[in-house]
Structure formats: C-alpha cells, structure tokens
Amino acid sequence: MSEIIKPRELHGTKLIGYSIGFFGLFLTNLLIGVFAFQFYVYTVNLNSIIVSIGIAVRLILAAVFSIVFGVMTDNKKPGRFGKRRPFLLYGLPIWVLTSVLLWFPPWYCPKNNSIFLPTAIYFCVVIILNSISGTLILTAHISMLPEQSQTHDNRKKVASMNTFFTIIASILSLLLPLMIQSILEDPTAVKWWEPSGKVLLFYMPLIGIGFVIFGVITLMLTFFSVDESFHNTSTDTEMKKKSILATFQQMVIPAKDKKYRKYMAVRYFNSIGSRILGI
C-alpha cells in the first residue's frame, strides 16, 4: 500500500519566517517606489521627466522579469539548498548594494542644470539594477508558496499574515520620511544646497540603510525557515520544463476572466493611490 503524503503547511515559526521575508523586501521597495521621486526631483534637483522615465522603466522591467525569473525557478533542478530557496540569495547582493547606493548619488544636479547627465545615468542604472534584483528575490519568494502551503485554509492563514505585514510596511515606509519632513525648517525649500535639503541628505540614507539591513535579516530568516528537502524525495522526477514564450501565452487566459480583470483594476488604482499619497 502506498503511503499517504500529508499536505505541506506553514505554521508557527515557519509561517512567520516565510512571511517576514516579504515584509522586509516590501518595506524597502515601497520606500524606493514612493520617495525616490521626491528625493531626486526636489532635493538632488534632477529633472522630473527623467526620474519619471526611470521609475516607469523600473516597473516595466519588474513585470517582465517576474515572468522570466518565474520560469527560471520552475525549471531549476533541486540542489543542496533546494529548488527556489537559492534564488533568494542570488539577487540579494545587488539588491542590497543598489538599495543603499540609490540614496548616495555621487553628483548633485547644478542649480541651473536639472538635466545633468552623470546624475541621470547614475539614477537610471541603479534603479534598474535594483528592480531586476528585487524582482528575482520576490519571484522566488512568491513561487515557494504553492509548494510550502498546500491547503486552502493554510493559504488563507499565510495571506492574512502577509496582509498584516504589508500594512505595517506601508505605514513605516510612509511615516518615517514624513516625520523627517515635519522637522524641516522650510519643507518647500529642500534642494541639496539649502539647509532643509542638507537635512534630507543626511536622514534619508539612514532610513534607507536601516530598511535594507532589516530586509536582509528577514530574507535570511525566510531562507533558513523554508524547508525544500521534499524535492529530494519527490516521486515526480520527470518535470516538464516551461518556456518563457509559453508562459507569456498563458497570461492571456486569466485576462479573459471578468472577475480577474476587476481584481487587477482594483490593484492598479490602489497602487496609483499609494504613490500619489507618497508624492
């Protein structure tokens, strides 16, 4: 008689360990998504159109590479550290470096030249690398869920935990920079050569570094909390590899569902609202 395999679920420390990784990553990414525009336009003095283009490219690349990395994690052969878990570490060094360097531009735009090429190139390169590396980590984290939590009730539990952490991350990433702005002598004059601007140049990098350190700790907790040893004993030895093209084609299927389109519309306007609130 074949042995009945019990569905895998996340409970206790494993549940917290898995969910808190998303918390640390989302906290830093939200800070960048909301306040990078303010920082570079109003303090560094970079042209708003250039910054907007950089942020738009960041979002587009995140959408594209989430599919590419999803296929990569699906096709990877399980190894010593698991199947998807290693991807948390693959993207971590670049994500950490760019999340910190974003708040330390080596050049500020001159008073009479907001289209200063070195600053523009620096911003675009750093934010693009940050987007790609962050997407790799996030994709690996999300793709673990169907394998780690295999029951409907447990997935609701995981979703509730993730929602709780998302709310806390949203509050912190919006509140701390606004608290810094509240102590400025003149919040309307925050260019890098002005007194209030110098305050922002000091505190925003500190907040960014603090969030990144917390993000690294939480992602490492996820790495050590998640157990992928079941891949080594899996009876499904012949996995059919996916192609990126086929994955893009499958995306059309849910788009035909009316309820799914409504759901995506809500997500879209919620995202716009959060960015307007920050900007």
Tab-separated table of C-alpha atoms in Angstrom, residues 3-278:
chain	number	residue	atom	x	y	z
A	3	GLU	CA	1.980	5.840	1.843
A	4	ILE	CA	-0.427	8.773	2.046
A	5	ILE	CA	1.523	12.016	1.782
A	6	LYS	CA	0.242	14.697	4.121
A	7	PRO	CA	-0.176	18.150	2.505
A	8	ARG	CA	2.554	20.575	3.487
A	9	GLU	CA	1.555	23.596	5.588
A	10	LEU	CA	3.232	26.571	7.228
A	11	HIS	CA	2.670	27.023	10.949
A	12	GLY	CA	4.323	28.756	13.887
A	13	THR	CA	7.890	29.905	13.306
A	14	LYS	CA	7.891	28.601	9.732
A	15	LEU	CA	4.841	30.714	8.914
A	16	ILE	CA	6.374	33.825	10.469
A	17	GLY	CA	9.764	33.071	8.906
A	18	TYR	CA	8.270	32.779	5.429
A	19	SER	CA	6.017	35.845	5.678
A	20	ILE	CA	8.542	38.173	7.289
A	21	GLY	CA	10.825	37.909	4.250
A	22	PHE	CA	8.142	39.564	2.155
A	23	PHE	CA	7.782	42.209	4.864
A	24	GLY	CA	11.464	43.215	4.733
A	25	LEU	CA	11.582	43.249	0.940
A	26	PHE	CA	8.315	45.154	0.544
A	27	LEU	CA	9.356	47.733	3.141
A	28	THR	CA	12.465	48.785	1.211
A	29	ASN	CA	10.861	48.544	-2.227
A	30	LEU	CA	7.921	50.706	-1.150
A	31	LEU	CA	10.257	53.339	0.283
A	32	ILE	CA	12.079	53.495	-3.047
A	33	GLY	CA	8.886	53.430	-5.095
A	34	VAL	CA	7.317	56.311	-3.193
A	35	PHE	CA	10.181	58.564	-2.087
A	36	ALA	CA	12.838	58.121	-4.779
A	37	PHE	CA	10.898	60.589	-6.926
A	38	GLN	CA	10.744	63.204	-4.165
A	39	PHE	CA	14.378	62.742	-3.241
A	40	TYR	CA	15.806	63.064	-6.740
A	41	VAL	CA	13.479	65.782	-8.053
A	42	TYR	CA	13.148	68.080	-5.037
A	43	THR	CA	16.499	67.507	-3.329
A	44	VAL	CA	19.027	66.211	-5.874
A	45	ASN	CA	17.462	68.590	-8.452
A	46	LEU	CA	17.178	66.003	-11.233
A	47	ASN	CA	14.602	66.678	-13.943
A	48	SER	CA	11.201	65.193	-13.060
A	49	ILE	CA	10.704	63.728	-16.542
A	50	ILE	CA	13.970	61.774	-16.297
A	51	VAL	CA	13.040	60.469	-12.851
A	52	SER	CA	9.554	59.521	-14.049
A	53	ILE	CA	11.018	57.621	-17.001
A	54	GLY	CA	13.421	55.779	-14.695
A	55	ILE	CA	10.626	54.765	-12.320
A	56	ALA	CA	8.376	53.725	-15.221
A	57	VAL	CA	11.146	51.548	-16.678
A	58	ARG	CA	11.640	50.068	-13.198
A	59	LEU	CA	8.003	48.982	-13.053
A	60	ILE	CA	8.003	47.607	-16.608
A	61	LEU	CA	11.172	45.583	-16.036
A	62	ALA	CA	9.757	44.228	-12.789
A	63	ALA	CA	6.692	42.967	-14.670
A	64	VAL	CA	8.730	41.376	-17.473
A	65	PHE	CA	11.435	39.813	-15.325
A	66	SER	CA	8.928	38.402	-12.848
A	67	ILE	CA	7.830	36.084	-15.664
A	68	VAL	CA	11.392	35.309	-16.774
A	69	PHE	CA	12.552	34.537	-13.249
A	70	GLY	CA	9.392	32.551	-12.581
A	71	VAL	CA	10.260	30.237	-15.461
A	72	MET	CA	13.860	30.002	-14.233
A	73	THR	CA	12.825	28.952	-10.735
A	74	ASP	CA	10.334	26.424	-12.126
A	75	ASN	CA	12.941	24.856	-14.405
A	76	LYS	CA	15.786	24.738	-11.886
A	77	LYS	CA	16.871	21.285	-10.806
A	78	PRO	CA	16.741	20.898	-7.000
A	79	GLY	CA	20.161	21.109	-5.391
A	80	ARG	CA	21.762	21.082	-1.986
A	81	PHE	CA	19.869	24.169	-0.792
A	82	GLY	CA	16.602	23.353	-2.508
A	83	LYS	CA	14.919	24.457	-5.716
A	84	ARG	CA	13.697	28.028	-5.261
A	85	ARG	CA	15.358	28.993	-1.993
A	86	PRO	CA	18.822	29.732	-3.527
A	87	PHE	CA	17.315	32.475	-5.690
A	88	LEU	CA	16.720	34.496	-2.520
A	89	LEU	CA	20.496	34.737	-2.190
A	90	TYR	CA	21.295	35.171	-5.888
A	91	GLY	CA	19.608	38.556	-6.077
A	92	LEU	CA	20.448	39.718	-2.554
A	93	PRO	CA	23.931	41.318	-3.059
A	94	ILE	CA	22.884	43.568	-5.961
A	95	TRP	CA	19.579	44.417	-4.294
A	96	VAL	CA	21.341	45.454	-1.074
A	97	LEU	CA	24.006	47.466	-2.896
A	98	THR	CA	21.592	49.350	-5.154
A	99	SER	CA	19.057	49.955	-2.362
A	100	VAL	CA	21.800	51.766	-0.446
A	101	LEU	CA	23.568	53.498	-3.352
A	102	LEU	CA	20.288	54.989	-4.564
A	103	TRP	CA	20.350	57.387	-1.594
A	104	PHE	CA	24.017	58.321	-2.152
A	105	PRO	CA	24.239	59.934	-5.607
A	106	PRO	CA	27.894	60.903	-6.232
A	107	TRP	CA	26.803	64.002	-8.140
A	108	TYR	CA	24.026	66.505	-7.458
A	109	CYS	CA	22.497	68.409	-10.348
A	110	PRO	CA	23.743	72.032	-10.526
A	111	LYS	CA	21.289	74.796	-9.714
A	112	ASN	CA	20.905	75.781	-13.362
A	113	ASN	CA	21.062	72.301	-14.917
A	114	SER	CA	18.480	69.725	-13.833
A	115	ILE	CA	19.366	67.516	-16.810
A	116	PHE	CA	22.851	66.763	-15.508
A	117	LEU	CA	23.872	63.650	-17.447
A	118	PRO	CA	26.073	61.889	-14.831
A	119	THR	CA	23.306	62.080	-12.215
A	120	ALA	CA	20.653	60.965	-14.712
A	121	ILE	CA	22.695	57.944	-15.818
A	122	TYR	CA	23.526	57.028	-12.227
A	123	PHE	CA	19.880	57.144	-11.165
A	124	CYS	CA	18.622	55.085	-14.102
A	125	VAL	CA	21.322	52.404	-13.831
A	126	VAL	CA	20.931	51.991	-10.068
A	127	ILE	CA	17.138	51.868	-10.071
A	128	ILE	CA	17.048	49.401	-12.995
A	129	LEU	CA	19.527	47.030	-11.320
A	130	ASN	CA	17.546	47.372	-8.102
A	131	SER	CA	14.342	46.475	-9.908
A	132	ILE	CA	15.775	43.367	-11.575
A	133	SER	CA	17.479	42.010	-8.457
A	134	GLY	CA	14.477	42.773	-6.251
A	135	THR	CA	12.172	41.046	-8.730
A	136	LEU	CA	14.345	37.920	-8.615
A	137	ILE	CA	14.039	37.763	-4.821
A	138	LEU	CA	10.304	38.487	-4.817
A	139	THR	CA	9.573	35.947	-7.560
A	140	ALA	CA	11.486	33.229	-5.722
A	141	HIS	CA	9.643	34.055	-2.505
A	142	ILE	CA	6.174	34.043	-4.049
A	143	SER	CA	6.774	30.897	-6.119
A	144	MET	CA	7.547	28.937	-2.946
A	145	LEU	CA	4.024	29.342	-1.581
A	146	PRO	CA	2.177	26.659	-3.619
A	147	GLU	CA	4.762	24.082	-2.543
A	148	GLN	CA	5.071	25.184	1.089
A	149	SER	CA	1.351	25.674	1.744
A	150	GLN	CA	-0.857	23.099	0.022
A	151	THR	CA	-4.214	23.516	1.760
A	152	HIS	CA	-6.801	26.237	1.268
A	153	ASP	CA	-7.116	27.059	4.961
A	154	ASN	CA	-3.368	27.333	5.433
A	155	ARG	CA	-3.009	29.615	2.422
A	156	LYS	CA	-5.644	31.899	3.917
A	157	LYS	CA	-3.535	31.957	7.066
A	158	VAL	CA	-0.429	32.867	5.065
A	159	ALA	CA	-2.349	35.551	3.152
A	160	SER	CA	-3.575	37.078	6.418
A	161	MET	CA	-0.042	37.187	7.776
A	162	ASN	CA	1.268	38.770	4.563
A	163	THR	CA	-1.529	41.354	4.630
A	164	PHE	CA	-0.683	42.263	8.207
A	165	PHE	CA	2.991	42.739	7.356
A	166	THR	CA	2.080	44.719	4.219
A	167	ILE	CA	0.023	47.186	6.270
A	168	ILE	CA	2.851	47.637	8.784
A	169	ALA	CA	5.393	48.106	5.976
A	170	SER	CA	3.172	50.699	4.275
A	171	ILE	CA	2.819	52.679	7.499
A	172	LEU	CA	6.554	52.626	8.261
A	173	SER	CA	7.735	53.436	4.737
A	174	LEU	CA	5.377	56.427	4.540
A	175	LEU	CA	5.575	57.607	8.142
A	176	LEU	CA	9.328	57.828	8.756
A	177	PRO	CA	10.195	60.070	5.757
A	178	LEU	CA	7.182	62.268	6.527
A	179	MET	CA	8.399	62.607	10.112
A	180	ILE	CA	11.741	63.825	8.757
A	181	GLN	CA	9.951	66.338	6.540
A	182	SER	CA	7.984	67.616	9.540
A	183	ILE	CA	11.177	68.739	11.315
A	184	LEU	CA	12.489	70.689	8.328
A	185	GLU	CA	12.915	74.398	8.786
A	186	ASP	CA	11.358	75.053	5.376
A	187	PRO	CA	9.716	71.984	3.752
A	188	THR	CA	9.266	73.915	0.495
A	189	ALA	CA	12.991	74.580	0.066
A	190	VAL	CA	14.738	71.201	0.130
A	191	LYS	CA	17.316	71.444	-2.652
A	192	TRP	CA	20.709	69.973	-1.818
A	193	TRP	CA	22.285	73.430	-1.403
A	194	GLU	CA	19.596	74.588	1.056
A	195	PRO	CA	19.579	73.886	4.836
A	196	SER	CA	16.451	71.712	4.723
A	197	GLY	CA	17.880	69.810	1.780
A	198	LYS	CA	21.026	69.006	3.739
A	199	VAL	CA	18.856	67.532	6.499
A	200	LEU	CA	17.162	65.228	3.985
A	201	LEU	CA	20.524	64.237	2.515
A	202	PHE	CA	21.550	63.104	5.987
A	203	TYR	CA	18.412	61.314	7.192
A	204	MET	CA	17.017	59.660	4.041
A	205	PRO	CA	20.130	57.492	3.509
A	206	LEU	CA	19.977	56.472	7.177
A	207	ILE	CA	16.360	55.362	6.775
A	208	GLY	CA	17.241	53.558	3.552
A	209	ILE	CA	20.172	51.726	5.152
A	210	GLY	CA	18.073	50.793	8.183
A	211	PHE	CA	15.346	49.324	5.982
A	212	VAL	CA	17.896	47.395	3.904
A	213	ILE	CA	19.547	45.881	6.982
A	214	PHE	CA	16.138	44.818	8.248
A	215	GLY	CA	15.330	43.404	4.800
A	216	VAL	CA	18.495	41.297	4.758
A	217	ILE	CA	17.729	39.896	8.212
A	218	THR	CA	14.150	38.992	7.281
A	219	LEU	CA	15.165	37.371	3.990
A	220	MET	CA	17.778	35.275	5.765
A	221	LEU	CA	15.096	34.220	8.248
A	222	THR	CA	12.980	33.114	5.297
A	223	PHE	CA	15.921	31.253	3.774
A	224	PHE	CA	16.500	29.229	6.932
A	225	SER	CA	12.797	28.802	7.775
A	226	VAL	CA	11.733	27.315	4.455
A	227	ASP	CA	12.247	23.572	4.028
A	228	GLU	CA	12.624	22.316	0.459
A	229	SER	CA	14.039	18.911	1.319
A	230	PHE	CA	10.879	17.301	-0.070
A	231	HIS	CA	12.282	17.882	-3.571
A	232	ASN	CA	14.940	15.246	-2.870
A	233	THR	CA	12.309	12.598	-2.125
A	234	SER	CA	9.745	13.673	-4.702
A	235	THR	CA	8.407	10.917	-6.951
A	236	ASP	CA	7.870	13.418	-9.765
A	237	THR	CA	11.323	13.002	-11.294
A	238	GLU	CA	10.399	13.982	-14.829
A	239	MET	CA	9.339	17.594	-14.705
A	240	LYS	CA	8.328	19.182	-17.956
A	241	LYS	CA	10.335	22.341	-18.473
A	242	LYS	CA	8.465	25.528	-19.248
A	243	SER	CA	9.375	28.069	-21.884
A	244	ILE	CA	9.190	31.830	-21.466
A	245	LEU	CA	7.111	32.183	-24.647
A	246	ALA	CA	4.544	29.622	-23.479
A	247	THR	CA	4.315	31.383	-20.128
A	248	PHE	CA	3.554	34.710	-21.828
A	249	GLN	CA	0.850	32.988	-23.896
A	250	GLN	CA	-0.759	31.520	-20.769
A	251	MET	CA	-1.084	35.030	-19.309
A	252	VAL	CA	-3.842	35.741	-21.827
A	253	ILE	CA	-6.096	33.071	-20.284
A	254	PRO	CA	-6.858	34.778	-16.923
A	255	ALA	CA	-7.170	38.139	-18.696
A	256	LYS	CA	-10.330	36.804	-20.346
A	257	ASP	CA	-11.997	36.362	-16.967
A	258	LYS	CA	-14.214	39.315	-15.998
A	259	LYS	CA	-13.663	38.923	-12.242
A	260	TYR	CA	-9.906	38.775	-12.716
A	261	ARG	CA	-9.961	41.993	-14.759
A	262	LYS	CA	-11.890	43.708	-11.964
A	263	TYR	CA	-9.362	42.435	-9.430
A	264	MET	CA	-6.446	43.769	-11.482
A	265	ALA	CA	-8.204	47.123	-11.886
A	266	VAL	CA	-8.527	47.421	-8.105
A	267	ARG	CA	-4.839	46.532	-7.660
A	268	TYR	CA	-3.912	49.099	-10.325
A	269	PHE	CA	-5.792	52.002	-8.746
A	270	ASN	CA	-4.623	51.041	-5.247
A	271	SER	CA	-1.046	51.185	-6.485
A	272	ILE	CA	-1.595	54.586	-8.074
A	273	GLY	CA	-3.231	55.865	-4.890
A	274	SER	CA	-0.325	54.787	-2.693
A	275	ARG	CA	2.175	56.547	-4.936
A	276	ILE	CA	0.098	59.729	-5.122
A	277	LEU	CA	-0.144	59.704	-1.328
A	278	GLY	CA	3.636	59.493	-1.039
